[in-house]
Coordinates of C-alpha atoms in Angstrom, one line a residue:
Chain A
M1 CA 11.2 -35.4 -10.5
T2 CA 9.3 -33.4 -13.1
P3 CA 9.0 -29.6 -12.7
E4 CA 5.3 -30.0 -11.9
E5 CA 6.2 -32.5 -9.1
L6 CA 8.8 -30.2 -7.8
L7 CA 6.3 -27.3 -7.7
Q8 CA 3.7 -29.5 -6.0
Q9 CA 6.2 -30.2 -3.3
A10 CA 7.3 -26.6 -3.0
L11 CA 3.8 -25.2 -3.0
S12 CA 2.4 -27.9 -0.6
I13 CA 0.0 -29.3 -3.1
D14 CA -1.2 -32.7 -1.9
P15 CA -3.4 -35.3 -3.5
P16 CA -6.0 -35.4 -4.8
W17 CA -4.8 -32.0 -6.2
R18 CA -1.9 -31.7 -8.6
V19 CA -0.2 -29.2 -10.9
V20 CA -1.5 -29.6 -14.4
E21 CA 0.1 -26.7 -16.1
V22 CA 2.8 -24.1 -15.5
R23 CA 3.4 -21.1 -17.6
D24 CA 6.0 -18.3 -17.3
N25 CA 4.9 -16.1 -20.3
L26 CA 1.7 -14.5 -19.0
G27 CA 3.3 -11.7 -17.1
R28 CA 6.8 -10.2 -16.5
N29 CA 8.5 -12.0 -13.7
Q30 CA 5.5 -14.2 -13.1
I31 CA 4.8 -17.9 -12.9
D32 CA 1.2 -19.1 -13.3
V33 CA 0.3 -22.5 -11.9
W34 CA -2.9 -24.4 -12.8
I35 CA -4.1 -26.9 -10.2
G36 CA -6.6 -29.6 -10.7
R37 CA -7.9 -32.8 -9.4
G38 CA -7.9 -36.3 -10.8
S39 CA -5.8 -38.8 -12.6
G40 CA -5.2 -37.2 -16.0
R41 CA -8.5 -37.9 -18.0
G42 CA -10.1 -35.4 -20.2
G43 CA -11.5 -31.9 -19.5
W44 CA -10.1 -28.5 -19.3
F45 CA -7.6 -29.2 -16.6
F46 CA -6.0 -32.3 -18.2
G47 CA -4.0 -33.0 -21.2
G48 CA -2.0 -30.5 -23.2
R49 CA -3.2 -26.9 -24.0
P50 CA -6.5 -26.4 -22.2
A51 CA -9.7 -26.3 -24.1
A52 CA -12.7 -24.2 -23.1
P53 CA -13.0 -24.4 -19.2
E54 CA -15.9 -26.4 -17.8
T55 CA -16.0 -24.0 -14.8
H56 CA -14.4 -20.6 -14.6
P57 CA -11.3 -21.0 -12.4
L58 CA -10.4 -18.7 -9.6
A59 CA -7.0 -17.2 -9.3
W60 CA -5.0 -16.0 -6.3
R61 CA -1.7 -14.5 -5.7
H62 CA 0.5 -17.0 -3.8
I63 CA 3.8 -16.8 -2.0
N64 CA 6.6 -15.8 -4.4
I65 CA 8.8 -18.4 -6.1
G66 CA 12.2 -16.8 -5.8
Q67 CA 11.9 -13.3 -7.2
A68 CA 8.9 -14.2 -9.4
R69 CA 5.2 -13.6 -8.6
C70 CA 3.2 -16.9 -8.4
L71 CA -0.4 -17.0 -9.4
V72 CA -2.4 -20.1 -8.7
H73 CA -5.4 -20.9 -10.8
A74 CA -7.8 -23.6 -9.5
P75 CA -11.5 -24.6 -9.8
P76 CA -13.9 -22.8 -7.5
E77 CA -14.3 -25.8 -5.1
A78 CA -10.6 -25.3 -4.1
A79 CA -11.8 -22.1 -2.3
D80 CA -14.0 -24.2 0.0
D81 CA -11.2 -26.3 1.4
D82 CA -8.8 -25.0 3.9
L83 CA -5.8 -25.2 1.6
P84 CA -2.7 -23.1 1.9
W85 CA -2.4 -22.6 -1.9
S86 CA -6.0 -21.4 -2.3
G87 CA -8.0 -18.5 -0.8
S88 CA -11.6 -17.5 -0.3
A89 CA -13.5 -16.6 -3.5
E90 CA -13.5 -12.8 -2.7
Q91 CA -9.9 -12.4 -1.6
P92 CA -6.9 -11.7 -3.8
F93 CA -4.4 -13.9 -1.9
T94 CA -3.9 -17.5 -0.9
R95 CA -4.2 -18.4 2.7
A96 CA -0.4 -19.0 2.9
L97 CA 0.3 -15.5 1.5
S98 CA -2.4 -14.0 3.7
R99 CA -0.6 -15.4 6.8
Q100 CA 2.7 -14.1 5.6
I101 CA 1.3 -10.6 5.2
A102 CA -0.5 -10.8 8.5
E103 CA 2.8 -11.7 10.2
L104 CA 4.5 -8.7 8.6
F105 CA 1.6 -6.4 9.8
R106 CA 1.8 -7.8 13.2
E107 CA 5.5 -7.0 13.4
G108 CA 4.7 -3.4 12.4
V109 CA 6.0 -3.6 8.9
R110 CA 4.6 -0.7 7.0
F111 CA 2.0 -1.1 4.3
Q112 CA 4.1 0.2 1.4
T113 CA 7.1 -1.9 2.6
V114 CA 5.0 -5.0 2.4
C115 CA 4.0 -4.1 -1.1
T116 CA 7.7 -3.5 -2.1
M117 CA 9.0 -6.6 -0.3
L118 CA 6.5 -9.0 -1.8
D119 CA 5.9 -7.2 -5.1
I120 CA 2.2 -6.8 -4.3
A121 CA -0.1 -4.2 -5.9
V122 CA -1.2 -1.6 -3.4
A123 CA -4.8 -2.0 -4.5
D124 CA -4.7 -5.8 -3.8
L125 CA -3.2 -5.2 -0.4
W126 CA -5.8 -2.6 0.5
R127 CA -8.6 -5.0 -0.6
F128 CA -7.1 -7.7 1.7
K129 CA -6.7 -5.4 4.7
H130 CA -10.2 -4.0 4.2
G131 CA -11.5 -7.6 4.3
L132 CA -9.6 -8.3 7.5
D133 CA -10.7 -5.0 9.2
H134 CA -14.4 -5.6 8.4
G135 CA -14.6 -9.3 9.3
L136 CA -14.9 -10.3 5.7
A137 CA -11.7 -12.3 5.6
G138 CA -9.8 -14.4 8.1
L139 CA -6.5 -16.1 8.7
S140 CA -7.8 -19.5 9.8
G141 CA -5.1 -22.1 10.0
A142 CA -1.9 -22.6 12.0
P143 CA -1.3 -19.9 14.6
L144 CA 1.0 -17.0 13.7
P145 CA 4.6 -17.3 15.2
A146 CA 5.1 -15.5 18.5
A147 CA 5.9 -11.8 18.1
I148 CA 9.4 -10.6 18.9
A149 CA 9.4 -9.1 22.4
D150 CA 9.9 -5.4 22.9
E151 CA 12.8 -5.3 25.2
D152 CA 12.5 -1.5 25.7
A153 CA 8.7 -1.6 26.6
A154 CA 9.1 -2.9 30.1
D155 CA 6.0 -1.3 31.5
V156 CA 3.7 -2.3 28.6
P157 CA 1.9 -5.6 29.2
A158 CA 3.2 -8.4 27.0
A159 CA 1.4 -9.1 23.7
E160 CA -0.1 -12.3 25.1
S161 CA -1.7 -10.5 28.1
P162 CA -5.4 -10.8 28.1
V163 CA -5.7 -7.2 29.1
W164 CA -5.5 -6.1 25.4
R165 CA -8.4 -8.3 24.4
M166 CA -10.4 -7.1 27.4
L167 CA -9.7 -3.5 26.5
L168 CA -10.6 -4.0 22.8
D169 CA -13.8 -5.9 23.6
G170 CA -14.9 -3.3 26.0
A171 CA -14.8 -5.7 28.9
I172 CA -12.7 -3.1 30.7
D173 CA -12.5 0.6 30.4
I174 CA -9.7 2.9 31.5
D175 CA -9.5 6.7 31.8
I176 CA -7.5 7.9 28.7
R177 CA -5.9 11.3 28.5
M178 CA -4.4 11.2 25.0
L179 CA -6.8 12.1 22.2
G180 CA -5.0 9.8 19.7
L181 CA -5.5 6.8 21.9
K182 CA -9.2 7.6 22.4
L183 CA -9.8 7.8 18.7
L184 CA -7.7 4.7 17.9
L185 CA -9.4 2.6 20.6
T186 CA -12.8 3.6 19.3
K187 CA -11.8 2.6 15.8
L188 CA -10.3 -0.8 16.9
R189 CA -13.3 -1.6 19.1
E190 CA -15.7 -1.1 16.1
Q191 CA -13.5 -3.3 14.0
M192 CA -13.3 -6.0 16.7
R193 CA -17.1 -6.0 16.7
L194 CA -17.1 -7.1 13.1
I195 CA -14.1 -9.5 13.2
T196 CA -14.7 -13.1 14.2
D197 CA -11.4 -14.6 13.1
D198 CA -9.2 -15.2 16.2
E199 CA -6.0 -14.4 14.4
V200 CA -7.2 -11.2 12.9
R201 CA -8.4 -10.2 16.3
L202 CA -4.9 -10.9 17.5
L203 CA -3.5 -8.6 14.9
K204 CA -5.7 -5.8 16.3
T205 CA -4.3 -6.4 19.8
H206 CA -0.9 -6.0 18.4
E207 CA -1.9 -2.8 16.7
L208 CA -3.2 -1.4 20.0
R209 CA -0.1 -2.5 21.9
R210 CA 2.1 -0.9 19.3
Y211 CA 0.6 2.4 20.2
F212 CA 1.3 1.9 23.9
V213 CA 4.9 0.9 23.1
R214 CA 5.4 4.0 21.0
Y215 CA 4.0 6.3 23.6
E216 CA 5.0 4.4 26.7
R217 CA 6.6 7.5 28.3
Q218 CA 3.4 9.5 28.0
L219 CA 1.0 6.8 28.9
G220 CA 1.9 6.3 32.6
H221 CA -1.7 7.1 33.7
E222 CA -3.2 4.6 31.3
L223 CA -0.5 1.9 31.9
A224 CA -1.0 2.1 35.7
Q225 CA -4.7 1.3 35.1
L226 CA -3.9 -1.7 32.9
K227 CA -1.7 -3.2 35.6
R228 CA -4.7 -3.6 37.9
F229 CA -6.2 -6.2 35.5
Chain B
M1 CA 10.8 28.1 23.4
S2 CA 7.5 30.0 23.2
T3 CA 5.7 29.8 19.9
Q4 CA 5.2 33.1 18.1
H5 CA 1.7 33.4 16.7
G6 CA -1.0 35.9 16.2
M7 CA -2.7 38.4 14.0
M8 CA -0.4 40.6 12.0
S9 CA -0.2 42.6 8.8
V10 CA 0.8 41.1 5.5
A11 CA 4.0 43.1 5.7
D12 CA 4.9 41.6 9.1
A13 CA 4.2 38.1 7.9
A14 CA 6.2 38.7 4.8
A15 CA 9.1 39.9 6.9
L16 CA 9.1 36.7 8.9
I17 CA 9.0 34.7 5.7
K18 CA 11.9 36.6 4.3
R19 CA 13.9 36.1 7.5
G20 CA 13.6 32.3 6.9
Y21 CA 10.9 31.4 9.4
S22 CA 8.5 28.6 8.7
L23 CA 4.9 29.8 8.9
C24 CA 1.4 28.5 8.9
V25 CA -0.7 31.3 7.6
A26 CA -4.5 32.0 7.4
G27 CA -6.0 34.9 5.6
D28 CA -8.2 36.1 2.8
E29 CA -6.9 35.1 -0.7
S30 CA -6.0 38.7 -1.5
A31 CA -3.8 38.9 1.6
L32 CA -2.1 35.5 1.1
R33 CA -1.3 36.3 -2.5
R34 CA 0.8 39.3 -1.3
L35 CA 3.1 37.0 0.7
P36 CA 6.6 36.2 -0.8
A37 CA 7.7 32.7 -1.6
G38 CA 9.2 30.9 1.4
N39 CA 8.7 28.0 3.8
W40 CA 5.0 28.5 4.6
I41 CA 1.7 27.0 4.0
G42 CA -1.6 28.8 4.0
G43 CA -5.4 28.6 3.7
T44 CA -8.1 31.0 3.0
T45 CA -10.5 32.3 5.7
P46 CA -11.4 35.8 6.8
Y47 CA -12.4 34.6 10.2
F48 CA -10.0 34.5 13.1
M49 CA -9.5 34.1 16.9
G50 CA -7.5 37.1 17.7
E51 CA -5.9 38.4 20.8
R52 CA -9.0 40.3 21.8
G53 CA -11.5 37.8 20.5
G54 CA -13.1 36.7 17.3
L55 CA -12.7 39.0 14.3
I56 CA -13.3 39.2 10.6
S57 CA -10.6 40.7 8.4
R58 CA -9.7 40.7 4.7
D59 CA -6.5 42.6 5.2
A60 CA -4.7 41.0 8.2
V61 CA -3.5 37.4 8.4
H62 CA -3.0 35.0 11.3
A63 CA 0.5 33.5 11.3
T64 CA 2.0 30.8 13.4
V65 CA 5.8 30.6 13.4
V66 CA 6.5 26.9 13.4
A67 CA 9.4 26.3 15.8
E68 CA 12.2 24.2 14.3
H69 CA 13.0 22.1 17.3
G70 CA 14.2 19.2 15.2
G71 CA 14.9 20.5 11.7
R72 CA 13.4 22.4 8.9
P73 CA 9.7 21.5 8.3
R74 CA 8.9 20.1 4.9
L75 CA 6.0 21.2 2.7
R76 CA 4.1 19.6 0.0
F77 CA 0.8 19.3 -1.8
Y78 CA -1.3 16.1 -1.8
D79 CA -4.1 15.3 -4.2
A80 CA -7.0 13.0 -3.5
A81 CA -5.1 9.9 -4.6
S82 CA -2.0 10.5 -2.6
L83 CA -3.6 12.0 0.6
P84 CA -4.0 8.5 2.2
Q85 CA -0.2 8.4 2.4
L86 CA -0.2 11.5 4.6
C87 CA 0.6 9.8 7.9
R88 CA 2.9 7.3 6.4
N89 CA 5.0 10.1 4.9
A90 CA 5.0 12.2 8.2
P91 CA 8.1 12.2 10.3
D92 CA 8.5 9.3 12.7
H93 CA 8.8 11.8 15.4
G94 CA 7.0 15.1 15.0
Y95 CA 3.7 16.4 13.9
S96 CA 1.9 17.6 10.7
I97 CA -0.3 20.5 9.9
L98 CA -2.9 19.9 7.1
I99 CA -5.1 22.4 5.3
L100 CA -7.8 21.2 3.0
P101 CA -10.0 23.4 0.7
A102 CA -13.6 23.1 1.8
F103 CA -15.8 20.7 -0.3
S104 CA -12.9 19.6 -2.4
D105 CA -12.4 15.9 -3.2
C106 CA -9.5 15.9 -0.7
H107 CA -11.7 17.3 2.0
L108 CA -14.5 14.8 1.4
G109 CA -12.1 11.9 1.0
F110 CA -10.2 12.8 4.2
A111 CA -13.5 13.1 6.1
R112 CA -14.6 9.7 5.2
N113 CA -11.4 7.8 5.1
A114 CA -8.9 9.4 7.5
P115 CA -9.6 7.0 10.4
N116 CA -8.3 4.2 8.1
Y117 CA -5.2 5.9 6.8
E118 CA -2.0 4.0 7.4
E119 CA -0.4 5.1 10.7
M120 CA -3.4 7.4 11.5
Y121 CA -3.5 8.2 15.3
L122 CA 0.2 7.1 15.6
K123 CA 1.4 10.5 14.4
P124 CA 0.0 13.8 15.6
L125 CA -2.0 15.6 12.9
V126 CA -3.8 19.0 13.2
G127 CA -5.2 21.4 10.7
W128 CA -8.3 23.1 9.4
I129 CA -10.6 23.4 6.4
A130 CA -10.1 26.5 4.3
G131 CA -13.1 28.5 3.4
G132 CA -14.2 32.0 2.4
H133 CA -16.4 34.9 3.5
L134 CA -19.9 33.7 3.9
D135 CA -21.3 36.9 2.5
D136 CA -19.1 36.7 -0.6
P137 CA -21.6 36.8 -3.5
S138 CA -19.0 35.6 -6.0
R139 CA -18.4 32.4 -3.9
T140 CA -14.7 32.4 -4.6
P141 CA -13.5 28.8 -4.1
P142 CA -11.6 28.1 -0.9
L143 CA -7.9 27.8 -1.5
V144 CA -4.7 26.4 0.1
A145 CA -1.3 27.7 -0.7
L146 CA 2.2 26.2 -0.9
G147 CA 4.5 29.0 0.0
S148 CA 7.6 27.4 -1.4
S149 CA 6.3 27.5 -4.9
G150 CA 3.8 30.2 -4.6
E151 CA 1.0 27.9 -5.9
F152 CA -2.6 28.1 -4.8
S153 CA -5.0 25.2 -5.2
A154 CA -8.7 24.7 -4.8
T155 CA -8.4 20.9 -5.3
R156 CA -5.3 19.8 -3.4
A157 CA -4.4 19.6 0.3
V158 CA -1.2 21.3 1.6
V159 CA 0.8 19.8 4.5
M160 CA 3.7 20.9 6.6
D161 CA 5.6 18.1 8.3
V162 CA 7.4 19.3 11.4
P163 CA 10.2 17.0 12.8
L164 CA 10.8 17.0 16.5
P165 CA 13.8 15.8 18.5
P166 CA 13.2 12.6 20.5
E167 CA 12.8 14.3 23.8
K168 CA 9.9 16.4 22.6
L169 CA 6.3 15.3 22.1
A170 CA 3.5 16.9 20.2
R171 CA 0.1 16.6 22.0
I172 CA -3.3 17.4 20.5
D173 CA -6.2 18.5 22.7
I174 CA -9.7 19.5 21.8
I175 CA -12.3 21.7 23.5
N176 CA -15.9 20.7 22.8
P177 CA -18.3 23.3 24.2
F178 CA -21.2 20.8 23.8
Q179 CA -22.3 17.9 25.9
P180 CA -24.6 15.1 24.8
G181 CA -28.3 15.7 25.6
D182 CA -30.8 13.4 27.1
G183 CA -32.5 12.8 23.7
A184 CA -32.7 9.7 21.6
C185 CA -29.7 7.5 20.8
I186 CA -29.2 7.5 17.1
T187 CA -27.1 5.0 15.1
F188 CA -26.4 4.7 11.4
A189 CA -25.8 1.7 9.2
D190 CA -23.4 3.5 6.8
T191 CA -20.7 6.2 6.7
G192 CA -22.0 9.3 5.0
F193 CA -22.3 13.1 4.9
T194 CA -26.1 12.5 4.6
A195 CA -28.4 10.3 6.5
G196 CA -32.1 9.4 6.2
D197 CA -32.9 6.0 7.6
C198 CA -31.3 5.3 10.9
R199 CA -32.1 3.6 14.2
I200 CA -33.6 5.9 16.9
D201 CA -33.4 4.3 20.4
G202 CA -33.0 1.0 18.6
R203 CA -36.0 1.3 16.3
R204 CA -36.0 2.0 12.6
G205 CA -36.6 5.7 11.9
N206 CA -35.8 8.6 9.7
L207 CA -33.5 11.3 11.1
A208 CA -35.0 14.2 9.2
E209 CA -38.5 13.3 10.4
H210 CA -37.2 12.9 13.9
L211 CA -35.4 16.2 14.0
L212 CA -38.4 18.0 12.5
A213 CA -40.9 16.3 14.8
T214 CA -38.9 17.2 17.9
D215 CA -38.4 20.7 16.7
A216 CA -34.7 20.1 17.1
D217 CA -32.3 23.1 17.1
T218 CA -30.1 22.3 14.2
R219 CA -27.3 24.5 15.6
L220 CA -26.7 21.7 18.1
P221 CA -24.5 19.0 16.7
L222 CA -24.9 15.2 17.0
I223 CA -22.2 14.0 19.5
A224 CA -20.6 10.5 19.6
D225 CA -18.4 9.3 22.5
Y226 CA -15.0 8.2 21.3
C227 CA -13.7 6.5 24.5
G228 CA -14.2 9.7 26.5
A229 CA -13.7 12.2 23.7
P230 CA -16.9 13.9 22.6
V231 CA -16.8 14.3 18.8
N232 CA -19.4 16.5 17.0
V233 CA -21.1 16.1 13.7
S234 CA -22.7 19.4 12.7
I235 CA -26.0 19.6 11.0
R236 CA -25.8 21.5 7.7
N237 CA -29.4 21.1 6.4
I238 CA -32.6 19.2 6.7
D239 CA -34.1 18.3 3.3
R240 CA -37.7 17.6 4.3
A241 CA -38.8 16.5 0.8
A242 CA -36.0 14.0 0.5
G243 CA -36.1 12.9 4.1
L244 CA -32.4 13.5 4.4
V245 CA -30.1 15.3 6.8
E246 CA -26.9 16.8 5.5
F247 CA -23.8 17.1 7.8
Y248 CA -20.5 19.0 7.8
A249 CA -18.7 15.7 8.7
P250 CA -19.7 12.1 8.0
V251 CA -21.5 10.0 10.5
F252 CA -20.0 6.5 11.0
P253 CA -21.6 3.2 11.8
G254 CA -20.9 1.5 15.1
L255 CA -21.1 4.8 17.1
T256 CA -24.1 6.0 19.0
Y257 CA -25.0 9.7 18.5
R258 CA -27.1 12.0 20.7
Q259 CA -27.9 15.6 19.8
A260 CA -26.1 18.1 22.1
A261 CA -27.9 19.4 25.1
P262 CA -29.5 22.8 24.5
A263 CA -28.9 24.3 27.9
G264 CA -25.7 25.8 29.2
D265 CA -23.4 28.7 28.6
R266 CA -21.2 27.2 25.9
L267 CA -19.0 30.3 25.6
A268 CA -18.2 30.0 29.3
A269 CA -17.6 26.3 28.9
L270 CA -15.2 27.0 26.1
R271 CA -13.3 29.6 28.0
A272 CA -13.1 27.4 31.1
A273 CA -11.5 24.7 29.2
L274 CA -8.8 26.8 27.5
P275 CA -5.2 26.0 28.4
P276 CA -3.5 28.5 30.8
P277 CA -2.3 31.7 29.1
D278 CA 1.4 30.7 29.5
A279 CA 1.0 27.4 27.8
D280 CA 3.2 27.0 24.7
I281 CA 0.6 26.4 22.0
S282 CA 2.1 25.6 18.6
F283 CA -1.2 25.6 16.7
A284 CA -4.8 26.3 17.4
C285 CA -8.0 26.7 15.3
N286 CA -11.7 27.0 15.9
C287 CA -14.9 26.4 13.9
I288 CA -16.9 28.9 11.9
L289 CA -20.0 27.5 13.5
N290 CA -18.7 28.3 16.9
F291 CA -17.8 31.8 15.6
L292 CA -21.4 32.3 14.4
Y293 CA -23.5 30.4 16.9
L294 CA -21.6 31.5 20.0
G295 CA -21.3 35.0 18.7
L296 CA -17.5 35.0 19.0
E297 CA -16.9 38.3 17.1
G298 CA -15.4 40.6 19.6
K299 CA -15.5 37.9 22.3
G300 CA -13.5 34.9 23.3
G301 CA -9.8 35.8 23.7
G302 CA -8.2 33.8 26.4
G303 CA -4.8 33.9 24.7
L304 CA -5.5 31.2 22.1
T305 CA -5.4 32.7 18.6
G306 CA -5.7 31.0 15.2
P307 CA -7.8 30.6 12.1
V308 CA -11.5 30.0 12.2
G309 CA -12.0 27.2 9.7
F310 CA -14.8 25.4 8.0
G311 CA -14.0 22.2 9.9
E312 CA -11.1 21.4 12.2
I313 CA -8.6 18.5 12.1
G314 CA -7.5 16.7 15.3
Y315 CA -6.3 13.5 13.6
Q316 CA -9.7 13.3 11.9
L317 CA -12.2 15.8 10.8
L318 CA -14.0 17.5 13.7
N319 CA -16.9 20.1 13.8
Q320 CA -17.7 22.9 16.3
T321 CA -14.5 22.1 18.2
L322 CA -11.5 24.1 19.2
V323 CA -8.3 22.1 18.4
Y324 CA -4.9 23.0 19.7
L325 CA -1.4 21.4 19.7
S326 CA 1.3 21.9 22.2
V327 CA 4.9 20.7 22.2
G328 CA 6.5 19.6 25.4
E329 CA 9.0 17.3 27.0

């Protein structure tokens, strides 16, 4: 198996797409992978050292290969397909990396910790999160794995409970006594108004639930109302 | 443990600092500069809520002794680039006091972006916007102070992070003496400290023209309903020529604003909503616009003392609102 074939397998690159070039000298601790279509005839993506590109490729940060960053370069049409190794044209990450990050956010991993764990630039992560929060990016694809249950939050409805979505969509209202929750819910409701992606909306329900878990002791009045739904 | 706070002389505040207490101090710059180095933060204002009501003083200071339930509070500066890390850096269990110099990049950035700071609303955050005497012809810039180093800054924010033991909780409450009126519902497409074009009762319009045409009292803020919390945006100026309204806090899209109702005894409303005199209040502040518009000099009282700032912080920037924090079980 050639290194390119190994990478194709590892990065889930299926025909008609293939790895056409790999370089490890463009950045410290970084592997750049060029992906193209076809069977090896001429053009920028084929043959040895590339000539002038026919179309300007897009680049996305992908899931790390070991300790190295992986950047995927592909023609713009790769953005249109629902491929795990590409992303939308405006976003910095591939769909696979986006889902990995979303899962970490959902588990409450802090922003800076995500940057450190995955060796991601803070600016790129902010751009990604801004896109999620404003409905400009999604997580379409396989559903996120189930969240780990909070054993100590017995009185807080489970993450799957429809009450969270109802509260966020404004389908139900409760009397809230804590100022922080009033302000947080207002912010999340405005974000939900803009977000159409089901999995990003799910992230928001987890964000709201995390507040209730953190302040379960003080939110008896609010939790009692949620139990009615 | 009851929190010590109130108006005092510089000498008395200095004595508390030298005895090792952690303080949050408000006062005129000349008063703050006479304080010794120690575990305190400060901000400039000559306006206060004193024990007998509102007062103006360039000599006295207001000091809150920050109770050390769970350990020594930590102090630091933030600049505009690092301020978004404010809540992430705050103690997992505790609260933070933030003071920002009025009209600094930190102030403006906080106003616009605080709702989206990482961990915002998860960790209690109170504070105020430092200002100066409104009649000061030299227009000395507002300042904050980091007592541990003795540094003053017109551009950075200063924060005191106060840890609490697990059995204690910091709770923030606000008192808004205004209620939404029956006037037009106003929405904005963008976040901003200024607004021109907007939607008025669903139709395209211009806010400046609308306020002028309705002879609106600009002392009355716009109010948005945050899930039951009325949050004000105070009107700073109407620029008729430019067709713009300037505010003391930004308006945000996705919220519906109404100008406050003109009627009612707002001073009485504020007094009626004060916590009981025996409540253990660890921090409180009020707004310069309440001080001026409600004529609070010599009035008010009610046991709640603190600085009168040029904006208040109850998680995010607030206007014409009294903010207080209590620590309980």
